[in-house]
Coordinates of C-alpha atoms (C1' of nucleotides) and ligand atoms in Angstrom, one line a residue:
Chain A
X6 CA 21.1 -12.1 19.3
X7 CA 21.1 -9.3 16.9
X8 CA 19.0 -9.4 13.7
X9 CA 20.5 -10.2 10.6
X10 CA 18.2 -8.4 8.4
X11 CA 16.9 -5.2 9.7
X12 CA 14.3 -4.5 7.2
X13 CA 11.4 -6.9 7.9
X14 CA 9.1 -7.2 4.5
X15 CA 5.7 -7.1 3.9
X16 CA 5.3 -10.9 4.0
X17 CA 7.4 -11.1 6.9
X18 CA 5.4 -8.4 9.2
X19 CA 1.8 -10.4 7.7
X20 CA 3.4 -13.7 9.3
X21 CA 3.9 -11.8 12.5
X22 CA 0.7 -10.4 12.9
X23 CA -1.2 -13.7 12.1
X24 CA 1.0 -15.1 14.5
X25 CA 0.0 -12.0 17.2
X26 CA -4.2 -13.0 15.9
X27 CA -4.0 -16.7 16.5
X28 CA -2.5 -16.8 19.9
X29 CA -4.7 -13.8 20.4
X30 CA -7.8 -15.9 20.2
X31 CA -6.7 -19.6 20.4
X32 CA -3.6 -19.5 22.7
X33 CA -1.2 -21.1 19.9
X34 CA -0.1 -20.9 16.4
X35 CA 0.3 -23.7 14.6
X36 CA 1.6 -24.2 11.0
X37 CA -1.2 -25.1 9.7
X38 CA -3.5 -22.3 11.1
X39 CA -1.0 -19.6 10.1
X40 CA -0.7 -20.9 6.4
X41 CA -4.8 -21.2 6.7
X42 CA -4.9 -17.7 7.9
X43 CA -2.5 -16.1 5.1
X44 CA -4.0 -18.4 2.2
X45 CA -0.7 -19.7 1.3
X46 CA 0.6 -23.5 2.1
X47 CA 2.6 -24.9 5.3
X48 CA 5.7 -25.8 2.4
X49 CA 5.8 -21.9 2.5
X50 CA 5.2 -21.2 6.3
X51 CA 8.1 -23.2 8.1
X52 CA 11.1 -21.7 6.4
X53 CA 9.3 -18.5 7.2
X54 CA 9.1 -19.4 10.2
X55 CA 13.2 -20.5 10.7
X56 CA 13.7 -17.2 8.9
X57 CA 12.2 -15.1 11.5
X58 CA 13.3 -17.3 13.9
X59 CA 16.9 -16.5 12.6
X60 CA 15.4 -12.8 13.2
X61 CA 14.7 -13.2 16.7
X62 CA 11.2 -12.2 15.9
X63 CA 9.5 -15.6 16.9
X64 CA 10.6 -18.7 19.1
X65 CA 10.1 -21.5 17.5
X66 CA 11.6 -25.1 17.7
X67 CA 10.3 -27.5 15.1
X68 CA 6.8 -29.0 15.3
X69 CA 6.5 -27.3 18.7
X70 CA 3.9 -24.3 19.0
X71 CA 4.7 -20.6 17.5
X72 CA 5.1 -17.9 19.7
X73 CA 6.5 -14.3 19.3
X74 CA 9.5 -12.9 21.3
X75 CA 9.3 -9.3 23.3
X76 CA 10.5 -7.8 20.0
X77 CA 8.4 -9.8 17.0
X78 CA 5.4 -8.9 19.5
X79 CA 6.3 -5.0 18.6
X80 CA 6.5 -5.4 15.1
X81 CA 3.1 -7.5 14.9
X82 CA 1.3 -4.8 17.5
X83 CA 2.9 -1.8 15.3
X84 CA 1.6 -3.5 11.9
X85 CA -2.0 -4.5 13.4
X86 CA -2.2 -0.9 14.7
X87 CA -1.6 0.6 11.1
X88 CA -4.3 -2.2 9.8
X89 CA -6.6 -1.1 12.0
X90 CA -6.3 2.7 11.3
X91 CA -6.4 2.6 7.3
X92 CA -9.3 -0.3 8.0
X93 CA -11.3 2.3 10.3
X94 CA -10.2 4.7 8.4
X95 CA -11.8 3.0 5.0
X96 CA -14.5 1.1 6.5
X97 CA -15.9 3.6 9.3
X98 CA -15.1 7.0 7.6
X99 CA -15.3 6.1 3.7
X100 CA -18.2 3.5 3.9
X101 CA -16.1 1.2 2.3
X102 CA -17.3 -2.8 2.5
X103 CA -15.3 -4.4 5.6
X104 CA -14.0 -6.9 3.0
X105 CA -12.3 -4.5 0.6
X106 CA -11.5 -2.2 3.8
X107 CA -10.1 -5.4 5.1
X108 CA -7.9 -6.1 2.0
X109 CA -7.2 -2.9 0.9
X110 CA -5.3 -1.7 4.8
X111 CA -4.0 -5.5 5.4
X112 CA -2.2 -4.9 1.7
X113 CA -1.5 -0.6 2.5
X114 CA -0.2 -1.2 6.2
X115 CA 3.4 -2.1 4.9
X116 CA 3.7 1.6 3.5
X117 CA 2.5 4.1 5.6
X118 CA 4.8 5.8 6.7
X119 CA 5.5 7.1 10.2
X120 CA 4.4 10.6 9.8
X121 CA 1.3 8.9 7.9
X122 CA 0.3 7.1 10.9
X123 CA 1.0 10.3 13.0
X124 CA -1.1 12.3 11.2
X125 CA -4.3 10.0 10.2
X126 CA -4.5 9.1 13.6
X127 CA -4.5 12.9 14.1
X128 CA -8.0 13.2 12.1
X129 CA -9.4 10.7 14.0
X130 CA -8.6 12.6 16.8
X131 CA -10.2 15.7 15.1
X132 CA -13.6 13.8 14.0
X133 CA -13.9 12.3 17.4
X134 CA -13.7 15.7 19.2
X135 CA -14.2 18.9 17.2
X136 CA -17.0 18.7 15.2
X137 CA -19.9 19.5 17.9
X138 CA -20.3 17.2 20.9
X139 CA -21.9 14.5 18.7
X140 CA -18.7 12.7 17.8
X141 CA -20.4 11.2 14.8
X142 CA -21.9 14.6 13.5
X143 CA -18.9 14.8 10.4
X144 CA -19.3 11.2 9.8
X145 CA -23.0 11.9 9.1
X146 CA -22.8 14.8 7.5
X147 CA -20.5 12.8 4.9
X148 CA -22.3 9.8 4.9
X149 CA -25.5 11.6 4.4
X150 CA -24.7 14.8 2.3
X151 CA -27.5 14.8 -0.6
X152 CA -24.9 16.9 -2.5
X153 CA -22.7 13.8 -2.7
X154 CA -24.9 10.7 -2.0
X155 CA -28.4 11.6 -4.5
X156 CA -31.2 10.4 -2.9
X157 CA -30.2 11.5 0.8
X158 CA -33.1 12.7 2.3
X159 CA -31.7 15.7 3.2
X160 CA -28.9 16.8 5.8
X161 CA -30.5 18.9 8.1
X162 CA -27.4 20.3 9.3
X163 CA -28.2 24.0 8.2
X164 CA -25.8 24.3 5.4
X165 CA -26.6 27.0 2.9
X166 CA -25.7 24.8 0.1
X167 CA -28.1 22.3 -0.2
X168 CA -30.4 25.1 1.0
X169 CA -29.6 27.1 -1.9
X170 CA -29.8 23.6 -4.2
X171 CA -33.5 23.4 -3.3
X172 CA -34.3 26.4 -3.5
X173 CA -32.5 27.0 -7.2
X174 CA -33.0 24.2 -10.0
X175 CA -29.4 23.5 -10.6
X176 CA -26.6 26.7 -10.7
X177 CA -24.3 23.9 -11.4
X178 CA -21.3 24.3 -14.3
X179 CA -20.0 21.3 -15.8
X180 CA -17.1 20.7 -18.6
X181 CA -19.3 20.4 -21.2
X182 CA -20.0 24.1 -20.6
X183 CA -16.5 25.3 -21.2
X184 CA -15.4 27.0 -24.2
X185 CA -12.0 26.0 -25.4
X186 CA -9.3 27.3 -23.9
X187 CA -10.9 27.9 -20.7
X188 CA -10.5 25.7 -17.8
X189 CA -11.7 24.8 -14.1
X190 CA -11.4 23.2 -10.9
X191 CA -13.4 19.4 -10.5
X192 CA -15.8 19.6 -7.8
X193 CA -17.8 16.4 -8.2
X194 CA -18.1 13.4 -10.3
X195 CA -21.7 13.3 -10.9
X196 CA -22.2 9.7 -12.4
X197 CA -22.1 6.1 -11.3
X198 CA -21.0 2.7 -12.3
X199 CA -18.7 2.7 -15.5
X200 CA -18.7 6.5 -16.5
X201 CA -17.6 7.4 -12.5
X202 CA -14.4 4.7 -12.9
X203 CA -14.0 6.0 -16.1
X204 CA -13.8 9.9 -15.9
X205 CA -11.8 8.9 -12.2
X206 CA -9.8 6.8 -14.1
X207 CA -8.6 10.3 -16.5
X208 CA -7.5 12.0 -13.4
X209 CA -10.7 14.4 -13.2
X210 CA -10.7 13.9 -9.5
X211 CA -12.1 17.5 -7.3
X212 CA -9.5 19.3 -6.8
X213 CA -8.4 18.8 -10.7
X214 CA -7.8 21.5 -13.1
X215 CA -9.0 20.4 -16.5
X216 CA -8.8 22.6 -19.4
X217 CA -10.8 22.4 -22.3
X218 CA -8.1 22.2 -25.6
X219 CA -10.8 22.2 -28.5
X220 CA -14.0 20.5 -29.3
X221 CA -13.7 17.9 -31.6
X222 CA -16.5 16.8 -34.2
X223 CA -19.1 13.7 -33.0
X224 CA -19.4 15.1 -30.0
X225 CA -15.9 15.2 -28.2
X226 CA -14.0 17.2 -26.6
X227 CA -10.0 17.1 -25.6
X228 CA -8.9 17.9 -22.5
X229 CA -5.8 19.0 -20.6
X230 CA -5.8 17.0 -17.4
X231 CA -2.5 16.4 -15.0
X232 CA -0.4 18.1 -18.0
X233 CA -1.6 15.2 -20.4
X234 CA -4.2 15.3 -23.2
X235 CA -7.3 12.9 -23.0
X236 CA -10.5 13.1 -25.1
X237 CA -14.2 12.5 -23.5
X238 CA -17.4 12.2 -25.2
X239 CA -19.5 15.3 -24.4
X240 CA -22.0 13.1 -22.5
X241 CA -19.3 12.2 -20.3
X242 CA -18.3 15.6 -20.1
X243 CA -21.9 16.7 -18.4
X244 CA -20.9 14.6 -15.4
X245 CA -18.1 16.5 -14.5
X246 CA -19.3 19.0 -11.6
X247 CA -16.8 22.3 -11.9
X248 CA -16.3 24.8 -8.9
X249 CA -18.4 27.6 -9.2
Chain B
X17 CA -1.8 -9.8 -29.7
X18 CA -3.1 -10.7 -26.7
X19 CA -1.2 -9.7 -23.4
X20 CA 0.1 -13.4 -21.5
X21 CA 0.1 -11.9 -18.6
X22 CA -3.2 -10.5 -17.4
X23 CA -2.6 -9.1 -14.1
X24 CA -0.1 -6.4 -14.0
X25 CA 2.3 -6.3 -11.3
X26 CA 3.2 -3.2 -9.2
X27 CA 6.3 -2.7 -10.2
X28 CA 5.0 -2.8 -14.1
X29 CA 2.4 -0.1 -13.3
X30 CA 5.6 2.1 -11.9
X31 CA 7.0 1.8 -15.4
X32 CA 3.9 2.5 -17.1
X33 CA 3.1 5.9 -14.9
X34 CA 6.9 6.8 -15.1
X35 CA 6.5 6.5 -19.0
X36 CA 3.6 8.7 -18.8
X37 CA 4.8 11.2 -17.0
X38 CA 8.0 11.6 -19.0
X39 CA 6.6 11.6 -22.1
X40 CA 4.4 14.4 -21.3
X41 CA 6.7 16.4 -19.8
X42 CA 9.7 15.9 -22.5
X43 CA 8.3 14.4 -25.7
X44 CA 10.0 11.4 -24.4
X45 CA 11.0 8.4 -22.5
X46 CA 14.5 6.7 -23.1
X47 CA 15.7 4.1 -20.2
X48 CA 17.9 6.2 -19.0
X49 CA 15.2 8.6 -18.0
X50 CA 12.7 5.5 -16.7
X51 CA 15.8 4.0 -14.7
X52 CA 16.6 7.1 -12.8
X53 CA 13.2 8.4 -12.3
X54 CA 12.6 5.0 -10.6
X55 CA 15.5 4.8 -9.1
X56 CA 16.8 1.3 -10.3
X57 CA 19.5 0.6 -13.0
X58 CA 19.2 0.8 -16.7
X59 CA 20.1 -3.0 -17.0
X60 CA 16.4 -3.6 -14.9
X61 CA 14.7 -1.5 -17.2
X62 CA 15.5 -3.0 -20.6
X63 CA 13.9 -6.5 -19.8
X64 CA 11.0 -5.1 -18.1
X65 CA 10.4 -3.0 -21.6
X66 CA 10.6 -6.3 -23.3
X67 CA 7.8 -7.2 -20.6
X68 CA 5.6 -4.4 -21.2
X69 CA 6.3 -4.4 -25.1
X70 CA 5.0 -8.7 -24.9
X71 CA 2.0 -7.4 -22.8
X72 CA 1.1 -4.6 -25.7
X73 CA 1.7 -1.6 -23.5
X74 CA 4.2 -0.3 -25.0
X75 CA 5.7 0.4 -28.3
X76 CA 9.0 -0.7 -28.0
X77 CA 12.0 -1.1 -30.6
X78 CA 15.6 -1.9 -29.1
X79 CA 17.2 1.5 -28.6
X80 CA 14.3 3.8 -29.6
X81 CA 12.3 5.6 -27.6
X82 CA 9.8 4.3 -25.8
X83 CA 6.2 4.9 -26.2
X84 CA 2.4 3.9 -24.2
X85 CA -0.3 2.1 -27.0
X86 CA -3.6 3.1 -26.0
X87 CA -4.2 0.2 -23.5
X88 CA -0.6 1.1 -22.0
X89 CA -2.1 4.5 -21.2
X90 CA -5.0 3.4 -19.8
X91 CA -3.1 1.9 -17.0
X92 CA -1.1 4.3 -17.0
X93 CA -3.5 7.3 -16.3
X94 CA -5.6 4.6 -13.9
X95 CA -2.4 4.6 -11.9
X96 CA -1.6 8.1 -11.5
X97 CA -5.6 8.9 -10.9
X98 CA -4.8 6.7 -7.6
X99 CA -1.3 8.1 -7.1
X100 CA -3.2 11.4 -7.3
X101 CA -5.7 11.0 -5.4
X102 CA -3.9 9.5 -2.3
X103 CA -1.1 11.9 -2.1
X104 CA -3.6 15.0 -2.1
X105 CA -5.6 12.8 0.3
X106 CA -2.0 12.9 2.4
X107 CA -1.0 16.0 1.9
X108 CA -3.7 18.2 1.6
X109 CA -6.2 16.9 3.9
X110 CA -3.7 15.0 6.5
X111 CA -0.9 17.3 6.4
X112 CA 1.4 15.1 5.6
X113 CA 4.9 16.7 3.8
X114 CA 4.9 16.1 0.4
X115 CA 8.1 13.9 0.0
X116 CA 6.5 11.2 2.9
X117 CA 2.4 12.2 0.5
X118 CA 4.5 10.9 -2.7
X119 CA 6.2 7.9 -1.8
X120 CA 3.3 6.6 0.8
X121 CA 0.4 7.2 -2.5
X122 CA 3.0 5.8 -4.8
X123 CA 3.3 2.5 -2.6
X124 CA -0.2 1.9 -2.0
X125 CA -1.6 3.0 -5.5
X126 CA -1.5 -0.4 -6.5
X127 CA -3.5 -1.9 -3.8
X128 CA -6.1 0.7 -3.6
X129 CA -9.5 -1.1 -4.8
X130 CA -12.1 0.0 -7.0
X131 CA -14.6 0.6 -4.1
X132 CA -11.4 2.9 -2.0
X133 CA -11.4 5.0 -4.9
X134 CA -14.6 5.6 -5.5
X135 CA -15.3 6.6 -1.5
X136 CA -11.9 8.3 -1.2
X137 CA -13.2 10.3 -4.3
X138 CA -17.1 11.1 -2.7
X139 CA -14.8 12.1 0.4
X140 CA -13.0 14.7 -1.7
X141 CA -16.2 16.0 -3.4
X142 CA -18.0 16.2 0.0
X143 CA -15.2 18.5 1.4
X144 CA -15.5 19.9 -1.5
X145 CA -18.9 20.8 -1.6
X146 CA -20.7 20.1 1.7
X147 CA -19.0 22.4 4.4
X148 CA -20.8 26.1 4.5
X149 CA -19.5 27.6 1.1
X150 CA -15.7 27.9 1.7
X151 CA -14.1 24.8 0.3
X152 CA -11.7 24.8 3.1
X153 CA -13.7 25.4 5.6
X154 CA -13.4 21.7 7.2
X155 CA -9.6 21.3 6.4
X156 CA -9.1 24.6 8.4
X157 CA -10.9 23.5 11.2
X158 CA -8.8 20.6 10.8
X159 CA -5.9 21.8 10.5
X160 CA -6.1 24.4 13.3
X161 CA -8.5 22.6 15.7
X162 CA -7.2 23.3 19.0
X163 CA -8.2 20.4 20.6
X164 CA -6.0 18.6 18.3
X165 CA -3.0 20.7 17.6
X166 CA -2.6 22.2 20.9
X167 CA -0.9 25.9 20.1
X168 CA -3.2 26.7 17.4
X169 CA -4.5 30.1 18.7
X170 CA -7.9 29.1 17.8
X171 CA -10.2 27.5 15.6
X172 CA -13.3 30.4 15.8
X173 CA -15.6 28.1 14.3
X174 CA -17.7 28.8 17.4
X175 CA -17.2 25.0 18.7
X176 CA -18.6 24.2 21.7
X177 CA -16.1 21.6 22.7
X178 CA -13.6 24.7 22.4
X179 CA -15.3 27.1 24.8
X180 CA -16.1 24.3 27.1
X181 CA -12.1 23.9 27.2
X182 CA -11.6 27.2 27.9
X183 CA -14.1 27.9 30.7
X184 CA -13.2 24.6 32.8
X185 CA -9.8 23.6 33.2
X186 CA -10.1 20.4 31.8
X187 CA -12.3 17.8 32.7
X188 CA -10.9 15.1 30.6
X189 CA -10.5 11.8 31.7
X190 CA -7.3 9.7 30.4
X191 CA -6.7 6.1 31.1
X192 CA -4.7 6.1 33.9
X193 CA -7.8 7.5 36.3
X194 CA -9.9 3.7 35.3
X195 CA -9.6 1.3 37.8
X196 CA -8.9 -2.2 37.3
X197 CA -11.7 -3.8 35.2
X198 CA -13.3 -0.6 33.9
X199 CA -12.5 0.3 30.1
X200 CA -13.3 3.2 28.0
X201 CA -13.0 4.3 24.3
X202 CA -9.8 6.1 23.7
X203 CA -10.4 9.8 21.7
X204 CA -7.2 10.9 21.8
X205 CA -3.3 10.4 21.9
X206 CA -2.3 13.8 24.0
X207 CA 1.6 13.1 23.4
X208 CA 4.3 14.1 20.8
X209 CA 7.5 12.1 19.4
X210 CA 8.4 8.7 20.9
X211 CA 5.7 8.6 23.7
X212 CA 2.8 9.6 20.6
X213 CA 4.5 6.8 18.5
X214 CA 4.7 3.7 21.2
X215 CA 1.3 4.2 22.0
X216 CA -0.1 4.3 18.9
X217 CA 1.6 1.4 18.4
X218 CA 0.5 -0.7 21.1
X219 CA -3.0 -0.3 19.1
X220 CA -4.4 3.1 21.3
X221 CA -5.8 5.4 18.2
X222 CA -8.8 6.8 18.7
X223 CA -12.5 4.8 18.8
X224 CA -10.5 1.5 20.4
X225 CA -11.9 0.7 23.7
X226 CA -9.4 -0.4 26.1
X227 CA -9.6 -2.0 29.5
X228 CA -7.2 -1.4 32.3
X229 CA -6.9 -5.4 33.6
X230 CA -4.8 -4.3 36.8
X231 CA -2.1 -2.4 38.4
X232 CA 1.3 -3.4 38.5
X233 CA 3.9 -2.5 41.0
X234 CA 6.1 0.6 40.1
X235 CA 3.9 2.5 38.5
X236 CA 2.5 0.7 35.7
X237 CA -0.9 -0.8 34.1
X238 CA -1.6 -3.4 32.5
X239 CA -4.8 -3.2 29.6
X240 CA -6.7 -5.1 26.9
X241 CA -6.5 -3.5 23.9
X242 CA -7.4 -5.1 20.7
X243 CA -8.1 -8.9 22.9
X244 CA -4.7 -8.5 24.1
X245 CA -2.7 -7.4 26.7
X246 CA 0.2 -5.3 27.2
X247 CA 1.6 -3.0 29.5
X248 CA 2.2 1.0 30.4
X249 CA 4.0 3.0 32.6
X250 CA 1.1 5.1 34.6
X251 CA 2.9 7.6 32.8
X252 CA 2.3 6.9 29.8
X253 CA -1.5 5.8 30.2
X254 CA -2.1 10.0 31.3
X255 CA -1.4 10.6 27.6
X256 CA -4.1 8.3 26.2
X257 CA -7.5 10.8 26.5
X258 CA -10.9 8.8 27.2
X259 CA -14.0 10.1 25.3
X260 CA -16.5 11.1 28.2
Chain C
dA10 C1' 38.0 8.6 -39.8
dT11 C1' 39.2 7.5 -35.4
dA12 C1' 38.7 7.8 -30.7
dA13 C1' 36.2 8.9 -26.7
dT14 C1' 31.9 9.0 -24.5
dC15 C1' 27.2 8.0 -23.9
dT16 C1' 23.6 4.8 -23.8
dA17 C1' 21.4 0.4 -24.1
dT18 C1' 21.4 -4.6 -24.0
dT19 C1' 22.7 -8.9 -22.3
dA20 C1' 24.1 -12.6 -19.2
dA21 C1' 24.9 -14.3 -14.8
dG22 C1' 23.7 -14.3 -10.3
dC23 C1' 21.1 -12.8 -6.1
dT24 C1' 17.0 -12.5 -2.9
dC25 C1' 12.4 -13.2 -1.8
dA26 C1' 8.2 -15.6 -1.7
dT27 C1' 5.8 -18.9 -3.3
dC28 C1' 4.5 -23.9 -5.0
dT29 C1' 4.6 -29.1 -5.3
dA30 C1' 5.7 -33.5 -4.0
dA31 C1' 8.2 -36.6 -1.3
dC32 C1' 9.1 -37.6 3.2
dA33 C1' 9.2 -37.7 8.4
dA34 C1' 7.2 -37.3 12.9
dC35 C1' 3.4 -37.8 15.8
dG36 C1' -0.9 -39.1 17.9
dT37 C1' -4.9 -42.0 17.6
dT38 C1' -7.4 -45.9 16.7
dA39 C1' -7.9 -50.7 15.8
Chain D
dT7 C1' 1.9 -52.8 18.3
dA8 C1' 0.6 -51.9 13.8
dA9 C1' -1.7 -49.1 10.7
dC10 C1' -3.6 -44.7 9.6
dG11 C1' -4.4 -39.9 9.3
dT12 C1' -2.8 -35.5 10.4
dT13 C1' 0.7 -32.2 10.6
dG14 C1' 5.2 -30.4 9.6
dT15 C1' 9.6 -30.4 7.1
dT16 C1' 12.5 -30.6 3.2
dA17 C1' 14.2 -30.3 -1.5
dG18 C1' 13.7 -28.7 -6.0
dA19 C1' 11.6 -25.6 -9.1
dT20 C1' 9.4 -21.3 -10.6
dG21 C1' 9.0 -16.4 -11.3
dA22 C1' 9.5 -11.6 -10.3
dG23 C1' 12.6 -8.0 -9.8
dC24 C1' 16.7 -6.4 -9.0
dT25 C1' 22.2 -5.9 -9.4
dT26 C1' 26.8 -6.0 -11.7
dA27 C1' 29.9 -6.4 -15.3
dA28 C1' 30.8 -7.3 -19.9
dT29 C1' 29.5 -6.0 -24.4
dA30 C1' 27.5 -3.6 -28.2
dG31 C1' 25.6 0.3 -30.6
dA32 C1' 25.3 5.4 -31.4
dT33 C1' 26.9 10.1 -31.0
dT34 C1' 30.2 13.6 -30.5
dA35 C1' 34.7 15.5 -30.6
dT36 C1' 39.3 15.6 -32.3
Ligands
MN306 MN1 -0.5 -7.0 5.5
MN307 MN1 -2.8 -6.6 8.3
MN308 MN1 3.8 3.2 -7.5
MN309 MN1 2.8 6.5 -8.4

DNA sequence: ATAATCTATTAAGCTCATCTAACAACGTTA
DNA sequence: TAACGTTGTTAGATGAGCTTAATAGATTAT
């Protein structure tokens, strides 16, 4: 019985690995628990259902219990196993909340590519082993870094940069100290709340080159970020950390 | 004029970012140029210009070029920020080629949450910043970690874990030396191409814990991984390295 | 100026995923 | 067994996003 549609969608692959969860922890899937679990109504689950059916992904005979085939339980074990890297990935490494890590990976899983899933599974790999015994010692050092989170205590992991922050004021450069026509490299977003989304939302991400194009009168300045012109306040301007 | 449609679909934020980006880098955007940087056909694009035109985020006359309003390129730039900032979070940091960077960041820009990019942004800065001076001091280590890319001549950040390897043979444990009813947390995927790619699949990335549930005749296992079971040839199960 | 060539718009039709609302099957309780 | 409540199925409709093919407008060459 040879599928008739090779390429399985996102909605299709999420109906497979609720499917995979619920017999997972209650033995069957039943319509009702799998439109429950995917918030949309059983009108929309058992066509789904005769659809992947048609696929060979699932047996299912109407009003009897759901259950995957050898080959819908690879799909559903392949997709939960990209969830669960971008949800570790997001929720254990970033500090993001479980529910956005949860929403963001059950939402990115459809589109990571192979070589993608090779090679984030390849840093986890690296954080668990390399950094020093202590397989958490990166993790804290991000998590903890008073150069990135204020109000860290401190790091403690010898590292001559926040040694040399306490020991000078503050060596650091931001955009509002270029001239026009010079330019440099984003190292840090120094602000919170609505300023942080908003200078992020320009593209002055680290990494970034941002050139200063002129200043312009009130207190502005255009920029040159990405190949695209974009003005900022000057206060916003003295949030944006540049490399040394 | 108020937009009727307040939540702006994925495909919409394509056409907004493609508009962007063409306009900056030749004066302007026709629907010739949006179809084939999309890659759909010019008959798609003209009703989705009517779309964005309706919404106000886009100046739009039949025929004439095509143009972001101020909101438009709000969205716009919010986009590419994202696009930005996961395909240098793909390629620069994972190693991931830059054709597989694009089109993965370009999927998942859309369902990247507010909280992902502000952590996935502190992530950047902290490499940025944190790691001993050299702002590429962890991606090399990363990138050349010999635990983790076996060939790499060697990583000469005087790692332990790396001497250890070299004066003992190698005292690493994998999954196929548990017994029946022990478990352990899996630290790495020691396997290349389709071996690399099943297990991974079968949910074994690293910091899952796994239990081997019993042997099976000719040579294979079957484990708990995830609160469900599957099998592996003893084989395979050598691959999958235990943490200690 | 006319024809040839590009380019853009439109209409019709498709697929996918969802909803609502009517209906059918089933199990339980009275 | 009859009625009721729960669960599942179906049909009809919606909306997004795309395609193709016909048509219309605009530009360029002859
Ligand atoms: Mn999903
Ligand atoms: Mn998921
Ligand atoms: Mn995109
Ligand atoms: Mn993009």
């Amino acid at each position: 019985m040879k599928s008739k549609n090779l390429q399985i969608s996102p909605a299709m692959e999420d109906y497979l690995e609720t499917i995979y969860l619920l017999v997972g922890e209650r033995k069957v899937a039943r319509v009702k628990d799998i439109a429950a679990a995917r918030g949309v109504k059983p009108g929309s689950v058992s066509p789904a259902m005769k659809k992947l059916a048609a696929m060979g992904l699932i047996r299912y005979e109407q009003r009897e219990f759901i259950d995957l085939t050898p080959e819908g339980e690879e799909v559903a074990r392949r997709t939960l196993a990209r969830h669960e890297l971008l949800r570790r990935f997001f929720h254990d490494v970033l500090n993001v909340s479980q529910k956005n890590a949860r929403s963001d990976a059950c939402a990115m899983e459809h589109y990571l590519s192979d070589e993608g899933v090779d090679r984030l599974t390849k840093f986890f790999e690296f954080i668990q082993r390399c950094p020093r015994g202590s397989k958490t010692e990166f993790l804290d050092r991000l998590h903890h870094c008073p150069l990135v989170n204020p109000g860290q205590p401190d790091c403690d992991h010898d590292c001559p940069e926040v040694a040399a922050m306490s020991r000078t004021p503050a060596v650091r450069r931001s955009l509002s100290d270029l001239q026009p026509g010079e330019s440099g490299t984003v190292a840090q977003v120094d602000a919170a709340g609505q300023v942080r989304r908003r200078l992020i939302d320009r593209g002055l991400i680290p990494q970034t080159t941002v050139e200063v194009v002129r200043n312009l009168p009130r207190g502005s300045v255009r920029i040159l970020v990405n190949g695209q012109e974009t003005s900022l306040t000057t206060q916003e301007a003295t949030h944006v950390v540049l490399a040394p």
